[in-house]
Amino acid sequence: MVGLEGNLVLALNSGSSSLKYGLYSVVEEPHLLVGGTIETTDDHARFFDAIETALRGWPTPAAIGHRIVHGGPHRDAHCRIDDAVMADLKAACAFAPLHGPASLALIRAAEARYPGVPQVACFDTAFHAGMPDVARTLPIPHAYRAGGVRRYGFHGLSCESIVRQLGEDMPPRLVIAHLGNGASVTAVLRDGGSIDTSMGLTPSGGVMMATRTGDIDPGMLLYLLRESGLDAAALATLVDHASGMAGVSGLSGDMRVLRAAATAHADLAIRMFERSVCKQVAAMIASLGGADMLVLTGGIGENDAATGQAIRAGLAWVPGLEIRIMPSQEDAQIALHAAALA
């Protein structure tokens, strides 16, 4: 551990149900020293008690990096956190009410536990900041677009990590399918970054997911408001927590559970998910004008062979498409940015 102090970075990846942490040594490439996962709770002191127990014997990190799901309209690049950044993150909570407040609370708790240690915000939306207007603009009146209502895209840190791992193997036209509880598909040009992606204003759109609808007829939501008496909160629960594979199967959004269940509804949910992925990949191929490589990543993309086989079969019509399975390294990407910006 001697000589590592200035290179140590604590990466915090806060999700809706868990917090992943990793202590990295960052010289040129990030090297994981200690890592783990803690179930989400409002007791952030307990978070850091558990982290400090795991990191006992290691020096205090030189920087702390946070995964921030939504940067809002004012933050489109990873940055060191100060009062102005915190104000923008608070405003961006309107775009990500599930993740934003929890991220703010975690940053404040980290400041209290590690006073004086630089903290860095790593935005999932940053990778998509350079999308062309034709991709980022939503078909709504300008008055709403001026308020920041547009396509932002997500899973950017995962996409960054895939591009970094590919290195010299990065093809001219790449499609990245991050398939986990959340799922999205992104079109990437070797020289231009992200040019299109399936998620939009929020992480609810695009591919059908574990519990999220993905793309859905907005008229259906209006129908439910009008005919079923649902309010905004009930619609949010429906769209984000009660639909997707869980809603169709009536069992679970966990692919492993659905594979084991072997019921008609579980099978339908799986086939709908696989079809949804193929449709979104095809859309990204259209945006790229063809594709040279598709990378499958995320929990399902990396580990569910049957899904991979179904996607290969569904995209057999695409000429010359190489399909690879690669690990998503979001936490390592957070560590790299934190080390560079602290």
PDB file of N, CA, C and O in Angstrom, residues 93-142:
ATOM      1  N   CYS A  93     -33.265  16.820 -10.299  1.00  0.00           N
ATOM      2  CA  CYS A  93     -34.075  15.776  -9.664  1.00  0.00           C
ATOM      3  C   CYS A  93     -35.465  15.678 -10.284  1.00  0.00           C
ATOM      4  O   CYS A  93     -36.104  14.623 -10.225  1.00  0.00           O
ATOM      5  N   ALA A  94     -35.930  16.773 -10.887  1.00  0.00           N
ATOM      6  CA  ALA A  94     -37.234  16.737 -11.553  1.00  0.00           C
ATOM      7  C   ALA A  94     -37.233  15.740 -12.708  1.00  0.00           C
ATOM      8  O   ALA A  94     -38.271  15.167 -13.045  1.00  0.00           O
ATOM      9  N   PHE A  95     -36.061  15.520 -13.313  1.00  0.00           N
ATOM     10  CA  PHE A  95     -35.953  14.586 -14.433  1.00  0.00           C
ATOM     11  C   PHE A  95     -35.732  13.150 -13.960  1.00  0.00           C
ATOM     12  O   PHE A  95     -35.982  12.211 -14.713  1.00  0.00           O
ATOM     13  N   ALA A  96     -35.214  12.988 -12.738  1.00  0.00           N
ATOM     14  CA  ALA A  96     -34.909  11.643 -12.225  1.00  0.00           C
ATOM     15  C   ALA A  96     -35.281  11.570 -10.747  1.00  0.00           C
ATOM     16  O   ALA A  96     -34.411  11.482  -9.876  1.00  0.00           O
ATOM     17  N   PRO A  97     -36.589  11.612 -10.438  1.00  0.00           N
ATOM     18  CA  PRO A  97     -37.005  11.642  -9.028  1.00  0.00           C
ATOM     19  C   PRO A  97     -36.654  10.384  -8.252  1.00  0.00           C
ATOM     20  O   PRO A  97     -36.564  10.424  -7.023  1.00  0.00           O
ATOM     21  N   LEU A  98     -36.444   9.266  -8.941  1.00  0.00           N
ATOM     22  CA  LEU A  98     -36.084   8.029  -8.247  1.00  0.00           C
ATOM     23  C   LEU A  98     -34.618   8.037  -7.827  1.00  0.00           C
ATOM     24  O   LEU A  98     -34.271   7.602  -6.731  1.00  0.00           O
ATOM     25  N   HIS A  99     -33.738   8.546  -8.701  1.00  0.00           N
ATOM     26  CA  HIS A  99     -32.305   8.471  -8.451  1.00  0.00           C
ATOM     27  C   HIS A  99     -31.704   9.764  -7.912  1.00  0.00           C
ATOM     28  O   HIS A  99     -30.760   9.730  -7.117  1.00  0.00           O
ATOM     29  N   GLY A 100     -32.210  10.918  -8.364  1.00  0.00           N
ATOM     30  CA  GLY A 100     -31.570  12.191  -8.051  1.00  0.00           C
ATOM     31  C   GLY A 100     -31.449  12.507  -6.572  1.00  0.00           C
ATOM     32  O   GLY A 100     -30.340  12.788  -6.075  1.00  0.00           O
ATOM     33  N   PRO A 101     -32.542  12.493  -5.816  1.00  0.00           N
ATOM     34  CA  PRO A 101     -32.437  12.820  -4.389  1.00  0.00           C
ATOM     35  C   PRO A 101     -31.498  11.885  -3.632  1.00  0.00           C
ATOM     36  O   PRO A 101     -30.762  12.324  -2.737  1.00  0.00           O
ATOM     37  N   ALA A 102     -31.508  10.607  -3.990  1.00  0.00           N
ATOM     38  CA  ALA A 102     -30.616   9.653  -3.321  1.00  0.00           C
ATOM     39  C   ALA A 102     -29.155   9.980  -3.611  1.00  0.00           C
ATOM     40  O   ALA A 102     -28.296   9.873  -2.725  1.00  0.00           O
ATOM     41  N   SER A 103     -28.861  10.395  -4.837  1.00  0.00           N
ATOM     42  CA  SER A 103     -27.486  10.757  -5.189  1.00  0.00           C
ATOM     43  C   SER A 103     -27.032  11.983  -4.409  1.00  0.00           C
ATOM     44  O   SER A 103     -25.893  12.039  -3.919  1.00  0.00           O
ATOM     45  N   LEU A 104     -27.902  12.973  -4.291  1.00  0.00           N
ATOM     46  CA  LEU A 104     -27.564  14.175  -3.524  1.00  0.00           C
ATOM     47  C   LEU A 104     -27.280  13.827  -2.068  1.00  0.00           C
ATOM     48  O   LEU A 104     -26.310  14.323  -1.473  1.00  0.00           O
ATOM     49  N   ALA A 105     -28.120  12.989  -1.496  1.00  0.00           N
ATOM     50  CA  ALA A 105     -27.929  12.599  -0.095  1.00  0.00           C
ATOM     51  C   ALA A 105     -26.611  11.851   0.081  1.00  0.00           C
ATOM     52  O   ALA A 105     -25.903  12.040   1.084  1.00  0.00           O
ATOM     53  N   LEU A 106     -26.263  11.021  -0.891  1.00  0.00           N
ATOM     54  CA  LEU A 106     -25.020  10.258  -0.797  1.00  0.00           C
ATOM     55  C   LEU A 106     -23.806  11.186  -0.899  1.00  0.00           C
ATOM     56  O   LEU A 106     -22.812  11.002  -0.187  1.00  0.00           O
ATOM     57  N   ILE A 107     -23.880  12.182  -1.769  1.00  0.00           N
ATOM     58  CA  ILE A 107     -22.779  13.147  -1.885  1.00  0.00           C
ATOM     59  C   ILE A 107     -22.584  13.887  -0.568  1.00  0.00           C
ATOM     60  O   ILE A 107     -21.453  14.046  -0.080  1.00  0.00           O
ATOM     61  N   ARG A 108     -23.678  14.338   0.024  1.00  0.00           N
ATOM     62  CA  ARG A 108     -23.574  15.062   1.300  1.00  0.00           C
ATOM     63  C   ARG A 108     -23.003  14.165   2.394  1.00  0.00           C
ATOM     64  O   ARG A 108     -22.183  14.606   3.215  1.00  0.00           O
ATOM     65  N   ALA A 109     -23.426  12.912   2.406  1.00  0.00           N
ATOM     66  CA  ALA A 109     -22.912  11.982   3.411  1.00  0.00           C
ATOM     67  C   ALA A 109     -21.423  11.719   3.197  1.00  0.00           C
ATOM     68  O   ALA A 109     -20.655  11.609   4.162  1.00  0.00           O
ATOM     69  N   ALA A 110     -21.004  11.634   1.944  1.00  0.00           N
ATOM     70  CA  ALA A 110     -19.583  11.423   1.655  1.00  0.00           C
ATOM     71  C   ALA A 110     -18.757  12.633   2.073  1.00  0.00           C
ATOM     72  O   ALA A 110     -17.646  12.492   2.596  1.00  0.00           O
ATOM     73  N   GLU A 111     -19.303  13.830   1.843  1.00  0.00           N
ATOM     74  CA  GLU A 111     -18.606  15.049   2.279  1.00  0.00           C
ATOM     75  C   GLU A 111     -18.423  15.062   3.790  1.00  0.00           C
ATOM     76  O   GLU A 111     -17.376  15.468   4.302  1.00  0.00           O
ATOM     77  N   ALA A 112     -19.455  14.621   4.504  1.00  0.00           N
ATOM     78  CA  ALA A 112     -19.378  14.605   5.965  1.00  0.00           C
ATOM     79  C   ALA A 112     -18.382  13.560   6.462  1.00  0.00           C
ATOM     80  O   ALA A 112     -17.659  13.792   7.439  1.00  0.00           O
ATOM     81  N   ARG A 113     -18.332  12.413   5.794  1.00  0.00           N
ATOM     82  CA  ARG A 113     -17.459  11.333   6.242  1.00  0.00           C
ATOM     83  C   ARG A 113     -16.008  11.552   5.810  1.00  0.00           C
ATOM     84  O   ARG A 113     -15.078  11.149   6.508  1.00  0.00           O
ATOM     85  N   TYR A 114     -15.827  12.174   4.636  1.00  0.00           N
ATOM     86  CA  TYR A 114     -14.478  12.408   4.105  1.00  0.00           C
ATOM     87  C   TYR A 114     -14.289  13.898   3.813  1.00  0.00           C
ATOM     88  O   TYR A 114     -14.176  14.305   2.655  1.00  0.00           O
ATOM     89  N   PRO A 115     -14.280  14.737   4.845  1.00  0.00           N
ATOM     90  CA  PRO A 115     -14.158  16.186   4.616  1.00  0.00           C
ATOM     91  C   PRO A 115     -12.851  16.532   3.910  1.00  0.00           C
ATOM     92  O   PRO A 115     -11.792  16.000   4.231  1.00  0.00           O
ATOM     93  N   GLY A 116     -12.982  17.399   2.912  1.00  0.00           N
ATOM     94  CA  GLY A 116     -11.803  17.846   2.184  1.00  0.00           C
ATOM     95  C   GLY A 116     -11.394  16.959   1.027  1.00  0.00           C
ATOM     96  O   GLY A 116     -10.538  17.352   0.223  1.00  0.00           O
ATOM     97  N   VAL A 117     -11.975  15.771   0.920  1.00  0.00           N
ATOM     98  CA  VAL A 117     -11.643  14.882  -0.202  1.00  0.00           C
ATOM     99  C   VAL A 117     -12.450  15.315  -1.427  1.00  0.00           C
ATOM    100  O   VAL A 117     -13.677  15.423  -1.345  1.00  0.00           O
ATOM    101  N   PRO A 118     -11.806  15.590  -2.551  1.00  0.00           N
ATOM    102  CA  PRO A 118     -12.545  16.015  -3.750  1.00  0.00           C
ATOM    103  C   PRO A 118     -13.554  14.958  -4.185  1.00  0.00           C
ATOM    104  O   PRO A 118     -13.268  13.756  -4.158  1.00  0.00           O
ATOM    105  N   GLN A 119     -14.726  15.440  -4.592  1.00  0.00           N
ATOM    106  CA  GLN A 119     -15.764  14.551  -5.101  1.00  0.00           C
ATOM    107  C   GLN A 119     -16.075  14.926  -6.545  1.00  0.00           C
ATOM    108  O   GLN A 119     -16.097  16.105  -6.903  1.00  0.00           O
ATOM    109  N   VAL A 120     -16.323  13.912  -7.345  1.00  0.00           N
ATOM    110  CA  VAL A 120     -16.517  14.109  -8.782  1.00  0.00           C
ATOM    111  C   VAL A 120     -17.842  13.489  -9.204  1.00  0.00           C
ATOM    112  O   VAL A 120     -18.164  12.361  -8.812  1.00  0.00           O
ATOM    113  N   ALA A 121     -18.614  14.244  -9.989  1.00  0.00           N
ATOM    114  CA  ALA A 121     -19.877  13.757 -10.542  1.00  0.00           C
ATOM    115  C   ALA A 121     -19.624  13.153 -11.915  1.00  0.00           C
ATOM    116  O   ALA A 121     -19.067  13.815 -12.800  1.00  0.00           O
ATOM    117  N   CYS A 122     -20.022  11.897 -12.082  1.00  0.00           N
ATOM    118  CA  CYS A 122     -19.849  11.183 -13.347  1.00  0.00           C
ATOM    119  C   CYS A 122     -21.241  10.884 -13.900  1.00  0.00           C
ATOM    120  O   CYS A 122     -21.971  10.059 -13.347  1.00  0.00           O
ATOM    121  N   PHE A 123     -21.597  11.557 -14.966  1.00  0.00           N
ATOM    122  CA  PHE A 123     -22.972  11.546 -15.453  1.00  0.00           C
ATOM    123  C   PHE A 123     -23.201  10.443 -16.483  1.00  0.00           C
ATOM    124  O   PHE A 123     -22.457  10.326 -17.462  1.00  0.00           O
ATOM    125  N   ASP A 124     -24.274   9.677 -16.281  1.00  0.00           N
ATOM    126  CA  ASP A 124     -24.662   8.682 -17.275  1.00  0.00           C
ATOM    127  C   ASP A 124     -25.118   9.337 -18.575  1.00  0.00           C
ATOM    128  O   ASP A 124     -25.115   8.700 -19.631  1.00  0.00           O
ATOM    129  N   THR A 125     -25.516  10.590 -18.493  1.00  0.00           N
ATOM    130  CA  THR A 125     -25.997  11.307 -19.678  1.00  0.00           C
ATOM    131  C   THR A 125     -24.869  11.933 -20.496  1.00  0.00           C
ATOM    132  O   THR A 125     -25.082  12.319 -21.646  1.00  0.00           O
ATOM    133  N   ALA A 126     -23.666  12.048 -19.923  1.00  0.00           N
ATOM    134  CA  ALA A 126     -22.596  12.804 -20.580  1.00  0.00           C
ATOM    135  C   ALA A 126     -22.174  12.188 -21.909  1.00  0.00           C
ATOM    136  O   ALA A 126     -21.860  12.913 -22.863  1.00  0.00           O
ATOM    137  N   PHE A 127     -22.150  10.872 -21.992  1.00  0.00           N
ATOM    138  CA  PHE A 127     -21.693  10.200 -23.208  1.00  0.00           C
ATOM    139  C   PHE A 127     -22.541  10.581 -24.414  1.00  0.00           C
ATOM    140  O   PHE A 127     -22.064  10.568 -25.552  1.00  0.00           O
ATOM    141  N   HIS A 128     -23.793  10.937 -24.162  1.00  0.00           N
ATOM    142  CA  HIS A 128     -24.727  11.230 -25.252  1.00  0.00           C
ATOM    143  C   HIS A 128     -24.867  12.727 -25.535  1.00  0.00           C
ATOM    144  O   HIS A 128     -25.692  13.119 -26.365  1.00  0.00           O
ATOM    145  N   ALA A 129     -24.072  13.551 -24.861  1.00  0.00           N
ATOM    146  CA  ALA A 129     -24.256  15.002 -24.963  1.00  0.00           C
ATOM    147  C   ALA A 129     -24.040  15.529 -26.377  1.00  0.00           C
ATOM    148  O   ALA A 129     -24.577  16.575 -26.739  1.00  0.00           O
ATOM    149  N   GLY A 130     -23.255  14.815 -27.173  1.00  0.00           N
ATOM    150  CA  GLY A 130     -22.969  15.281 -28.528  1.00  0.00           C
ATOM    151  C   GLY A 130     -23.896  14.739 -29.593  1.00  0.00           C
ATOM    152  O   GLY A 130     -23.625  14.908 -30.795  1.00  0.00           O
ATOM    153  N   MET A 131     -24.995  14.099 -29.195  1.00  0.00           N
ATOM    154  CA  MET A 131     -25.930  13.590 -30.199  1.00  0.00           C
ATOM    155  C   MET A 131     -26.427  14.718 -31.105  1.00  0.00           C
ATOM    156  O   MET A 131     -26.656  15.835 -30.632  1.00  0.00           O
ATOM    157  N   PRO A 132     -26.618  14.450 -32.382  1.00  0.00           N
ATOM    158  CA  PRO A 132     -27.133  15.491 -33.275  1.00  0.00           C
ATOM    159  C   PRO A 132     -28.567  15.876 -32.909  1.00  0.00           C
ATOM    160  O   PRO A 132     -29.292  15.106 -32.271  1.00  0.00           O
ATOM    161  N   ASP A 133     -28.957  17.067 -33.320  1.00  0.00           N
ATOM    162  CA  ASP A 133     -30.295  17.568 -32.996  1.00  0.00           C
ATOM    163  C   ASP A 133     -31.396  16.621 -33.457  1.00  0.00           C
ATOM    164  O   ASP A 133     -32.425  16.480 -32.790  1.00  0.00           O
ATOM    165  N   VAL A 134     -31.186  15.969 -34.599  1.00  0.00           N
ATOM    166  CA  VAL A 134     -32.230  15.092 -35.127  1.00  0.00           C
ATOM    167  C   VAL A 134     -32.477  13.908 -34.195  1.00  0.00           C
ATOM    168  O   VAL A 134     -33.573  13.327 -34.194  1.00  0.00           O
ATOM    169  N   ALA A 135     -31.494  13.552 -33.372  1.00  0.00           N
ATOM    170  CA  ALA A 135     -31.652  12.448 -32.423  1.00  0.00           C
ATOM    171  C   ALA A 135     -32.117  12.934 -31.055  1.00  0.00           C
ATOM    172  O   ALA A 135     -32.905  12.269 -30.389  1.00  0.00           O
ATOM    173  N   ARG A 136     -31.631  14.087 -30.629  1.00  0.00           N
ATOM    174  CA  ARG A 136     -31.916  14.527 -29.266  1.00  0.00           C
ATOM    175  C   ARG A 136     -33.240  15.274 -29.146  1.00  0.00           C
ATOM    176  O   ARG A 136     -33.792  15.397 -28.048  1.00  0.00           O
ATOM    177  N   THR A 137     -33.769  15.784 -30.242  1.00  0.00           N
ATOM    178  CA  THR A 137     -34.981  16.596 -30.183  1.00  0.00           C
ATOM    179  C   THR A 137     -36.222  15.716 -30.155  1.00  0.00           C
ATOM    180  O   THR A 137     -36.377  14.813 -30.983  1.00  0.00           O
ATOM    181  N   LEU A 138     -37.109  15.977 -29.210  1.00  0.00           N
ATOM    182  CA  LEU A 138     -38.379  15.262 -29.126  1.00  0.00           C
ATOM    183  C   LEU A 138     -39.443  16.037 -29.901  1.00  0.00           C
ATOM    184  O   LEU A 138     -39.414  17.277 -29.946  1.00  0.00           O
ATOM    185  N   PRO A 139     -40.413  15.341 -30.497  1.00  0.00           N
ATOM    186  CA  PRO A 139     -41.406  16.004 -31.355  1.00  0.00           C
ATOM    187  C   PRO A 139     -42.510  16.697 -30.559  1.00  0.00           C
ATOM    188  O   PRO A 139     -43.692  16.326 -30.622  1.00  0.00           O
ATOM    189  N   ILE A 140     -42.117  17.713 -29.801  1.00  0.00           N
ATOM    190  CA  ILE A 140     -43.045  18.495 -28.989  1.00  0.00           C
ATOM    191  C   ILE A 140     -42.762  19.975 -29.228  1.00  0.00           C
ATOM    192  O   ILE A 140     -41.711  20.329 -29.774  1.00  0.00           O
ATOM    193  N   PRO A 141     -43.666  20.880 -28.829  1.00  0.00           N
ATOM    194  CA  PRO A 141     -43.454  22.308 -29.075  1.00  0.00           C
ATOM    195  C   PRO A 141     -42.180  22.852 -28.421  1.00  0.00           C
ATOM    196  O   PRO A 141     -41.714  22.350 -27.392  1.00  0.00           O
ATOM    197  N   HIS A 142     -41.659  23.897 -29.041  1.00  0.00           N
ATOM    198  CA  HIS A 142     -40.397  24.493 -28.594  1.00  0.00           C
ATOM    199  C   HIS A 142     -40.459  24.946 -27.139  1.00  0.00           C
ATOM    200  O   HIS A 142     -39.449  24.869 -26.422  1.00  0.00           O
TER     201      HIS A 142
END
